[in-house]
Short mmCIF file of C-alpha atoms in Angstrom, two decimals:
data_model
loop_
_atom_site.label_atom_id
_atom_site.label_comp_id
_atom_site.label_asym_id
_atom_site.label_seq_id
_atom_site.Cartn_x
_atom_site.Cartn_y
_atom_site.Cartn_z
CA UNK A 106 -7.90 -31.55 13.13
CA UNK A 107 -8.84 -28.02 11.45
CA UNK A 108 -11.58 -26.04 13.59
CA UNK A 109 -14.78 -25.31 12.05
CA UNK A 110 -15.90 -21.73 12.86
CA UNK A 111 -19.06 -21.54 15.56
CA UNK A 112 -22.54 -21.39 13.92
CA UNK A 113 -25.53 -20.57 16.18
CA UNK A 114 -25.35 -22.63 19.22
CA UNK A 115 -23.14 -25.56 17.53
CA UNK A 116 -19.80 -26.40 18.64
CA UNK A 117 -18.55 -27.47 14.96
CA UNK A 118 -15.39 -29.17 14.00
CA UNK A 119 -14.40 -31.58 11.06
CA UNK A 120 -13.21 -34.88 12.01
CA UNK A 121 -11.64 -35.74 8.96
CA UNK A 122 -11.82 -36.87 4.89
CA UNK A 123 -12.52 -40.35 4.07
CA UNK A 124 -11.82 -41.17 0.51
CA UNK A 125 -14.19 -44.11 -1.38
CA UNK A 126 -12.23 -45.48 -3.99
CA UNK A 127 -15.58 -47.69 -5.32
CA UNK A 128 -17.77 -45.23 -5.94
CA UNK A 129 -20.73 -48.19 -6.78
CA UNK A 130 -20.14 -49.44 -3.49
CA UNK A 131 -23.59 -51.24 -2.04
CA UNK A 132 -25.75 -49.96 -0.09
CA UNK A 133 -24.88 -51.73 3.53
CA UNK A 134 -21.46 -52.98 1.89
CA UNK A 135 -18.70 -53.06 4.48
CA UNK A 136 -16.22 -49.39 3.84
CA UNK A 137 -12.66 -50.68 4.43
CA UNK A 138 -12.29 -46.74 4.75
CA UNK A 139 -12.18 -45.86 8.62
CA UNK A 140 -10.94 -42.74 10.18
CA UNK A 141 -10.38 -44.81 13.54
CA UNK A 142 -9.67 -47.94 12.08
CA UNK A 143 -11.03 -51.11 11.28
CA UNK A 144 -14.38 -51.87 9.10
CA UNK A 145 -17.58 -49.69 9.72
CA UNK A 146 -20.97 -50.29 8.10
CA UNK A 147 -21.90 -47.57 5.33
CA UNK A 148 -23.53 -45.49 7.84
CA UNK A 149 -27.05 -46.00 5.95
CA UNK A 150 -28.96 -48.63 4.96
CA UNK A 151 -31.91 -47.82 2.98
CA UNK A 152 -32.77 -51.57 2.09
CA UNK A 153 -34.04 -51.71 6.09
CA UNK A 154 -36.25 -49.84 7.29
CA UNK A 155 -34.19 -49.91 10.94
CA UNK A 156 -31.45 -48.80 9.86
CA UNK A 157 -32.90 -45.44 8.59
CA UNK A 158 -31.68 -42.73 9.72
CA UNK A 159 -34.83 -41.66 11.94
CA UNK A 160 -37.03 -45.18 11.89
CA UNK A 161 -37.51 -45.10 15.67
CA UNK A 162 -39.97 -42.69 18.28
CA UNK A 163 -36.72 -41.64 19.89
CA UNK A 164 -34.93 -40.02 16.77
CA UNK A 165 -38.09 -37.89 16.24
CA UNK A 166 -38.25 -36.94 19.67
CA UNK A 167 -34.42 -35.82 19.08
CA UNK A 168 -35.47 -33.95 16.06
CA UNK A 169 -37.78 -31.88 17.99
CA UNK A 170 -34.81 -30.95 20.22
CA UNK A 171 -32.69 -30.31 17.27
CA UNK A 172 -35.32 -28.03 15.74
CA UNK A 173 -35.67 -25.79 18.87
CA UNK A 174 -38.91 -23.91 19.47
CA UNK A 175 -41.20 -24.02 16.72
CA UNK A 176 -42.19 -20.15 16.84
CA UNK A 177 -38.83 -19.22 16.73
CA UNK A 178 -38.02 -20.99 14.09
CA UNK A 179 -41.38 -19.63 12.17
CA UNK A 180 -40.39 -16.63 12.81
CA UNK A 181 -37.01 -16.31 10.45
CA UNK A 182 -39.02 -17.24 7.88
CA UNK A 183 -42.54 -17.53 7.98
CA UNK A 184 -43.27 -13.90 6.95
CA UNK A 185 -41.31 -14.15 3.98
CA UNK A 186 -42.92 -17.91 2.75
CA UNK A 187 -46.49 -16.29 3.32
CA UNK A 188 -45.85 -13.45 1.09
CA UNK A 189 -44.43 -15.74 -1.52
CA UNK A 190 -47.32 -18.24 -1.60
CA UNK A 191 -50.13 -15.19 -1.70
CA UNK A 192 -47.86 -13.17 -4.46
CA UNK A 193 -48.66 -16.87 -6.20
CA UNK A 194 -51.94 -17.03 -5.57
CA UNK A 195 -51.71 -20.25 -3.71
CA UNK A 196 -54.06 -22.40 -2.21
CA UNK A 197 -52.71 -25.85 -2.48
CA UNK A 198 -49.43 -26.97 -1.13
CA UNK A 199 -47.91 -30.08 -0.79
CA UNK A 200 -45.44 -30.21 2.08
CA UNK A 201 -43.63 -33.46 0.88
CA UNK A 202 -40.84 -33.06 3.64
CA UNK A 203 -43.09 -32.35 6.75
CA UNK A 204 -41.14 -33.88 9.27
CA UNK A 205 -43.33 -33.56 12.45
CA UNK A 206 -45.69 -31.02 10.81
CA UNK A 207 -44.73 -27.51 11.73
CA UNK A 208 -44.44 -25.60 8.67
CA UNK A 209 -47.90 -27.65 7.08
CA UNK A 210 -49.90 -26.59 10.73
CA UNK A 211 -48.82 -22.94 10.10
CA UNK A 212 -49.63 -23.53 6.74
CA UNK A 213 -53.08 -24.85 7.31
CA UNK A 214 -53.37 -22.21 10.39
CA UNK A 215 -52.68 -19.69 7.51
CA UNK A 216 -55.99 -20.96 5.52
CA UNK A 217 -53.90 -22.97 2.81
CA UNK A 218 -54.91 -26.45 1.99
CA UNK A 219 -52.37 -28.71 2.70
CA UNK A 220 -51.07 -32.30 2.17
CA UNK A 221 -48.55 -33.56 4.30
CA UNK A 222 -46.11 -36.58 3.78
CA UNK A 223 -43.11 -37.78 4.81
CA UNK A 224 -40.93 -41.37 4.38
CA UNK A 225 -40.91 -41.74 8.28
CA UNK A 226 -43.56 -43.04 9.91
CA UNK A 227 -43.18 -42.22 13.88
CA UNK A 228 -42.57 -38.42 12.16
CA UNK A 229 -45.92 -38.62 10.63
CA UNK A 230 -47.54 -40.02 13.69
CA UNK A 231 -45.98 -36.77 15.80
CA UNK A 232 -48.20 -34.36 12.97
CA UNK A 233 -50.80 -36.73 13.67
CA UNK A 234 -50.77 -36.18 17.42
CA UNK A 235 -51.51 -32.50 17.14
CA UNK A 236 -54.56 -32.72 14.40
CA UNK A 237 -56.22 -35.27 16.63
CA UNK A 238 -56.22 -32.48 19.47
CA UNK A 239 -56.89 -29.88 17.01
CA UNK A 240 -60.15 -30.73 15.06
CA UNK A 241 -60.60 -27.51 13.35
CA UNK A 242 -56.91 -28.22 11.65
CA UNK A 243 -58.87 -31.98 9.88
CA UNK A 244 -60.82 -30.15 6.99
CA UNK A 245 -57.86 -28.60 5.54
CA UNK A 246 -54.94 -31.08 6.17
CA UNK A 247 -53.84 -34.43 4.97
CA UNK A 248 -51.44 -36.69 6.57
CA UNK A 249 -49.85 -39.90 5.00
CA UNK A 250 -47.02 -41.62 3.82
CA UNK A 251 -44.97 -40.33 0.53
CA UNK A 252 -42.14 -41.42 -0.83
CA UNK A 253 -40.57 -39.05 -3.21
CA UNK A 254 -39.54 -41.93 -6.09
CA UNK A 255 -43.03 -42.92 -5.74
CA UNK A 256 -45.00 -40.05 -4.72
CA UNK A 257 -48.15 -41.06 -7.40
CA UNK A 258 -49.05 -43.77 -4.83
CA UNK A 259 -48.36 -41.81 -1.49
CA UNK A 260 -51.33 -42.95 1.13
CA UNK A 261 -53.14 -38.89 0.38
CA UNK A 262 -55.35 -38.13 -1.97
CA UNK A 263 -53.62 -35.29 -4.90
CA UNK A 264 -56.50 -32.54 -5.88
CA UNK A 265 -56.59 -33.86 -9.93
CA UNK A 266 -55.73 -30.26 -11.06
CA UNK A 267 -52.56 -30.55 -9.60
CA UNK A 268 -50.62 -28.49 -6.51
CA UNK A 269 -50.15 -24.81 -6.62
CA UNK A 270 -47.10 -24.83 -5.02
CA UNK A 271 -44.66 -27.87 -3.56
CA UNK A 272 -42.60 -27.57 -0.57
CA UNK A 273 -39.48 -29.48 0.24
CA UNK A 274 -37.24 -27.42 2.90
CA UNK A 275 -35.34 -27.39 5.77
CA UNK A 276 -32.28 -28.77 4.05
CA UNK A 277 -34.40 -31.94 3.62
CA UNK A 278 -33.45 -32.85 -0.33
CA UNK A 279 -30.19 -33.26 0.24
CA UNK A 280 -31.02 -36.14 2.26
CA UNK A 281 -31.89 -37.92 -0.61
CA UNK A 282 -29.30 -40.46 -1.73
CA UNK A 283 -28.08 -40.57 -5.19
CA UNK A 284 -28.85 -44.45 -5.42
CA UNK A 285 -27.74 -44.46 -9.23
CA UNK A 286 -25.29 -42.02 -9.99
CA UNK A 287 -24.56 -38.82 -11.88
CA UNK A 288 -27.43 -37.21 -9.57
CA UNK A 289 -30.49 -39.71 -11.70
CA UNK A 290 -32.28 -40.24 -8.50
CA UNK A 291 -32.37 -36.82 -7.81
CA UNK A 292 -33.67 -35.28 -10.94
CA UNK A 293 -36.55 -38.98 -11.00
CA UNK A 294 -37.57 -37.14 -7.66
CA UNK A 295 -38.02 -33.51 -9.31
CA UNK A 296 -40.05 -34.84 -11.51
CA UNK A 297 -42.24 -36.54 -9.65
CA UNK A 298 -42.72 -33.12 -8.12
CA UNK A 299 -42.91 -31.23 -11.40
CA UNK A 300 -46.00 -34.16 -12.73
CA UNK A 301 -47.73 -32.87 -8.71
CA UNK A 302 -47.69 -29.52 -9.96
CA UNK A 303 -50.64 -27.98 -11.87
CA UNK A 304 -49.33 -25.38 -14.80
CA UNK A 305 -47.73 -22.53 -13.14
CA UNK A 306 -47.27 -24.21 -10.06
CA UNK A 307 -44.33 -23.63 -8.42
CA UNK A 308 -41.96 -25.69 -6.47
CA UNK A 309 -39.66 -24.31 -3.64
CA UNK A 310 -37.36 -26.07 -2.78
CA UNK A 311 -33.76 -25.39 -0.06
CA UNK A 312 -30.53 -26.54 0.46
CA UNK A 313 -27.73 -25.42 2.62
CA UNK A 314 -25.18 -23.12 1.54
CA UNK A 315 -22.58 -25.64 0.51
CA UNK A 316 -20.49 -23.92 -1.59
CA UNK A 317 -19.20 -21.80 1.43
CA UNK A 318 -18.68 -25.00 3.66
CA UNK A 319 -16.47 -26.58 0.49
CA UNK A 320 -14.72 -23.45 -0.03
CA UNK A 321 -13.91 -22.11 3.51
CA UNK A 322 -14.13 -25.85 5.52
CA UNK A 323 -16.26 -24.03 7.46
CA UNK A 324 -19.93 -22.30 8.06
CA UNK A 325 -21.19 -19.03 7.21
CA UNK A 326 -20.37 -16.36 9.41
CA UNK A 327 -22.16 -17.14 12.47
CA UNK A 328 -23.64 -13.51 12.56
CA UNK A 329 -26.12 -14.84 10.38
CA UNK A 330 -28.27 -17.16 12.00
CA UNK A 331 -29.39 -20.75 11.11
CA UNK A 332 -33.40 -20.02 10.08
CA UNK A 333 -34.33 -23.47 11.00
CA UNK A 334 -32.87 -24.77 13.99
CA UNK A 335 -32.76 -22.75 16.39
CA UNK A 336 -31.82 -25.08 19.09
CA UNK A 337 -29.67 -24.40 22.30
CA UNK A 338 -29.97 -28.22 22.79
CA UNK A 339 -27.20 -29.53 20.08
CA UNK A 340 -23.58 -29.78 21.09
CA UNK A 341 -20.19 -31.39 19.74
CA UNK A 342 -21.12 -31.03 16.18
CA UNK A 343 -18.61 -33.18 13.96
CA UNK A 344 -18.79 -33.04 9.81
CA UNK A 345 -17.01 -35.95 8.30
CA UNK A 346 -16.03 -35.43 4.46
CA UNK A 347 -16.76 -38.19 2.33
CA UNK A 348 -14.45 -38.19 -0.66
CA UNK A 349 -15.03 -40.19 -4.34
CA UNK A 350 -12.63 -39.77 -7.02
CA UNK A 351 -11.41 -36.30 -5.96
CA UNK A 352 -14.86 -34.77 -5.17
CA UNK A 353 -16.55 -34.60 -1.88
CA UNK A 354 -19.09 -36.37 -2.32
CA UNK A 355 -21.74 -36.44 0.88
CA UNK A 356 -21.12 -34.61 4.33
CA UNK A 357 -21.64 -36.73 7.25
CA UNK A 358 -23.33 -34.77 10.74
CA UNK A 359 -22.67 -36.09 14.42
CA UNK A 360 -23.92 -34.31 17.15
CA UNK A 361 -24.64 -34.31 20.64
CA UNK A 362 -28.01 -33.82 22.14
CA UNK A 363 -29.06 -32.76 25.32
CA UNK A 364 -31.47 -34.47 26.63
CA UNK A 365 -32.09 -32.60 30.25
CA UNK A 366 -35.53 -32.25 31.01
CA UNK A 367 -37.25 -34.97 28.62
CA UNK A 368 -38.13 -38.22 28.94
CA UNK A 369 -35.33 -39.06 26.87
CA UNK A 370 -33.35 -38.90 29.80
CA UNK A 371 -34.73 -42.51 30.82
CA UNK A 372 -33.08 -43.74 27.14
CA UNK A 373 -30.38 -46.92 28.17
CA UNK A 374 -28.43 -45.26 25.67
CA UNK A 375 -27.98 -41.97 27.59
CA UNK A 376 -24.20 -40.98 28.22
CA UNK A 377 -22.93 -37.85 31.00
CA UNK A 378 -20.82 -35.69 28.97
CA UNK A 379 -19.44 -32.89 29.74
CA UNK A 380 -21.00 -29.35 28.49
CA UNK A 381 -20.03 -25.71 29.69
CA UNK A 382 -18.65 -26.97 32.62
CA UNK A 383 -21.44 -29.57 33.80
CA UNK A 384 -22.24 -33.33 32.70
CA UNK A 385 -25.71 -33.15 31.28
CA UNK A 386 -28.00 -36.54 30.02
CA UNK A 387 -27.04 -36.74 26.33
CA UNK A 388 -27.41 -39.00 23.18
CA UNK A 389 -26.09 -39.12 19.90
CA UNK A 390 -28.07 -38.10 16.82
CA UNK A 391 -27.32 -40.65 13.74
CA UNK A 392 -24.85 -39.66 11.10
CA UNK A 393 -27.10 -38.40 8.03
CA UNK A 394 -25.34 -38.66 4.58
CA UNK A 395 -26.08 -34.96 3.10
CA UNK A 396 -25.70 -34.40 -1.00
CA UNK A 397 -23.60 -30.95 -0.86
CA UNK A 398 -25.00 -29.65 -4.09
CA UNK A 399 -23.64 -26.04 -5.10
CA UNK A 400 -25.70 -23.64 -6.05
CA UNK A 401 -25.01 -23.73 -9.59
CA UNK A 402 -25.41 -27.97 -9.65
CA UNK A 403 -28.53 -27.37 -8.04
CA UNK A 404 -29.56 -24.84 -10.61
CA UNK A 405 -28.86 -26.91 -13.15
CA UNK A 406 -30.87 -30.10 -12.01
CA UNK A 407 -34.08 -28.25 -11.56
CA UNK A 408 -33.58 -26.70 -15.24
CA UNK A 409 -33.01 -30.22 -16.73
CA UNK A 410 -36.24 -31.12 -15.32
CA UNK A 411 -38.31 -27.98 -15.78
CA UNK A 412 -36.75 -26.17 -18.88
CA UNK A 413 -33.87 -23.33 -19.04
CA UNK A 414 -36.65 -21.00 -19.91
CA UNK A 415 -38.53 -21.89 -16.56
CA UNK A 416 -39.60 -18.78 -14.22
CA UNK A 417 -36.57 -18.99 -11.47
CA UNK A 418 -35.28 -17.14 -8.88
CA UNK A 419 -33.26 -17.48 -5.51
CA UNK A 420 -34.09 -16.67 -2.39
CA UNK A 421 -31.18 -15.99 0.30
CA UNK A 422 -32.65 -17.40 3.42
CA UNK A 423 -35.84 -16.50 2.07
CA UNK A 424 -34.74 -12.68 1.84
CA UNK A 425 -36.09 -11.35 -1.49
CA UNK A 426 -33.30 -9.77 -3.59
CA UNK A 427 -29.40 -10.36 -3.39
CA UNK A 428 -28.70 -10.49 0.62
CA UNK A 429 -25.31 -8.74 1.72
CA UNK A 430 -24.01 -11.25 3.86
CA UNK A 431 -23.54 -15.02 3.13
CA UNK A 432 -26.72 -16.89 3.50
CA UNK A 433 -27.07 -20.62 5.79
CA UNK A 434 -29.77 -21.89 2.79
CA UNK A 435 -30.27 -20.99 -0.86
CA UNK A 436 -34.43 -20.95 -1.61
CA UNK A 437 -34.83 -22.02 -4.95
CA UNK A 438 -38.34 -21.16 -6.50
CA UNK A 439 -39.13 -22.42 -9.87
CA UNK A 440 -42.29 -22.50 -12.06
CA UNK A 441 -44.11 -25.69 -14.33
CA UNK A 442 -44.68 -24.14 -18.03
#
């Protein structure tokens, strides 16, 4: 069992390779593939909604631990995304992976209009919680449903000029799975967000640095910090490497949460495990299927969809110019012609 090397506050380590010889295997089809033995369920089932990875109250509650303190985590980046947006002359954004709304309220705090959405409901509602109590957030920010194969009938209301800029981050896109192959459902996403996009709009759009996690089996020096979770809540952090013909294929994330101090700590699923020393409350976070595009295959999507001679660049956690040391995300900005 090789070690992974420690990032931030995660205890990492990588629990293995399964192979999938049937690379059309179902969605919810039984894997005969099992690191411990025995059958296991694909680990998600998009065809039901409760099987999602965060369909329930209770994952978005653990996302919120897994996120850390919002300010912090505004603060590795926030800065930089401001200066972007204004150097673009922004006004409209379209946060289409908003989670529980903290990068659309500093957004809308920021005097951008926004338009949240999200595929998760009880995610949504959390966004919805904190315009209710803030009134002077409503004039300026949208909340609904989006789906990003469908996002033309998402339950907000797109200005008919189109968005200035679209924003999909946090590592959120490679959530997305690649439901028919040869990354189709992918690019049918990008262009949904490319038809969003008024001329010269620009999308930006993140991903983690996989090609140092294929390369190495392990994360970027930990020196350089994670810019979006900040948390000191996550612990026993497993990757599982999900092999098709040769090629890894999706990377599958356990971890631990700690749950002191919440009301999670009441959850029937709660286990005492042991951490630095001391059994603290904790539950399990779901294993999320991750796409591990490299750069370069992410590159190349977003010119199939928006033309080689599209305005690009790359944005080392957000850093302008080349940064020095390995970055945790690659920032991909690219313009509609």
């Amino acid at each position: 069992m090789a070690k992974l090397e420690k990032l931030s506050t995660f205890d990492e380590k990588l629990i293995g390779t399964r192979k999938v010889e049937n690379t059309k295997m179902a969605v919810g089809e039984e894997d005969q593939t099992n690191l411990n033995g025995g059958n296991r369920k694909k680990v998600v089932n998009y065809n039901k909604v409760e099987d999602r990875p965060y369909y329930d109250g209770k994952e978005a509650q653990m996302w919120h631990l897994f996120v850390g303190d919002p300010a912090t985590r505004l603060s590795n980046y926030q800065d930089s995304l401001l200066k972007l947006l204004k150097d673009h002359s922004a006004r409209t954004v379209y946060d289409v992976a908003c989670g529980t709304g903290i990068d659309s309220i500093m957004l809308v705090e920021a005097g951008f209009k926004v338009v949240t959405s999200d595929a998760d409901e009880d995610f949504l509602n959390k966004a919805r919680d904190v315009k209710g109590i803030r009134p002077e957030l409503d004039q300026d920010w949208q909340i609904g449903y989006g789906d990003w194969l469908d996002l033309s009938s998402a339950s907000v209301k797109h200005p008919a000029e189109g968005y200035d800029v679209i924003l999909c981050i946090g590592n959120s896109f490679t959530a997305l799975p690649d439901f028919e192959g040869e990354f189709r459902t992918q690019i049918k996403a990008l262009e949904n967000y490319k038809k969003l996009l008024k001329v010269g709009g620009m999308l930006i759009v993140d991903h983690y640095n996989y090609d140092y996690l294929l390369a190495h089996k392990s994360f970027p020096p930990s020196e350089n910090k994670n810019i979006y979770y900040t948390t000191d809540k996550i612990f026993n952090t497993q990757v599982e490497w999900v092999e098709e013909a040769g090629k890894v294929t999706s990377l599958i994330f356990r971890s631990d949460v700690d749950v002191s101090g919440t009301n999670l700590e009441a959850d029937p699923e709660v286990q005492m495990k042991e951490r630095n020393g001391r059994k603290v409350p904790t539950l399990q976070r779901k294993g999320l299927p991750l796409c591990p595009f490299t750069r370069d295959e992410f590159v190349g999507l977003l010119k199939t969809v928006f033309g080689e001679g599209a305005e690009y660049r790359a944005l080392p956690d957000f850093k302008q110019g080349v940064s020095e040391n390995l970055p945790n995300y690659w920032v991909h900005c690219i313009v509609k012609s």
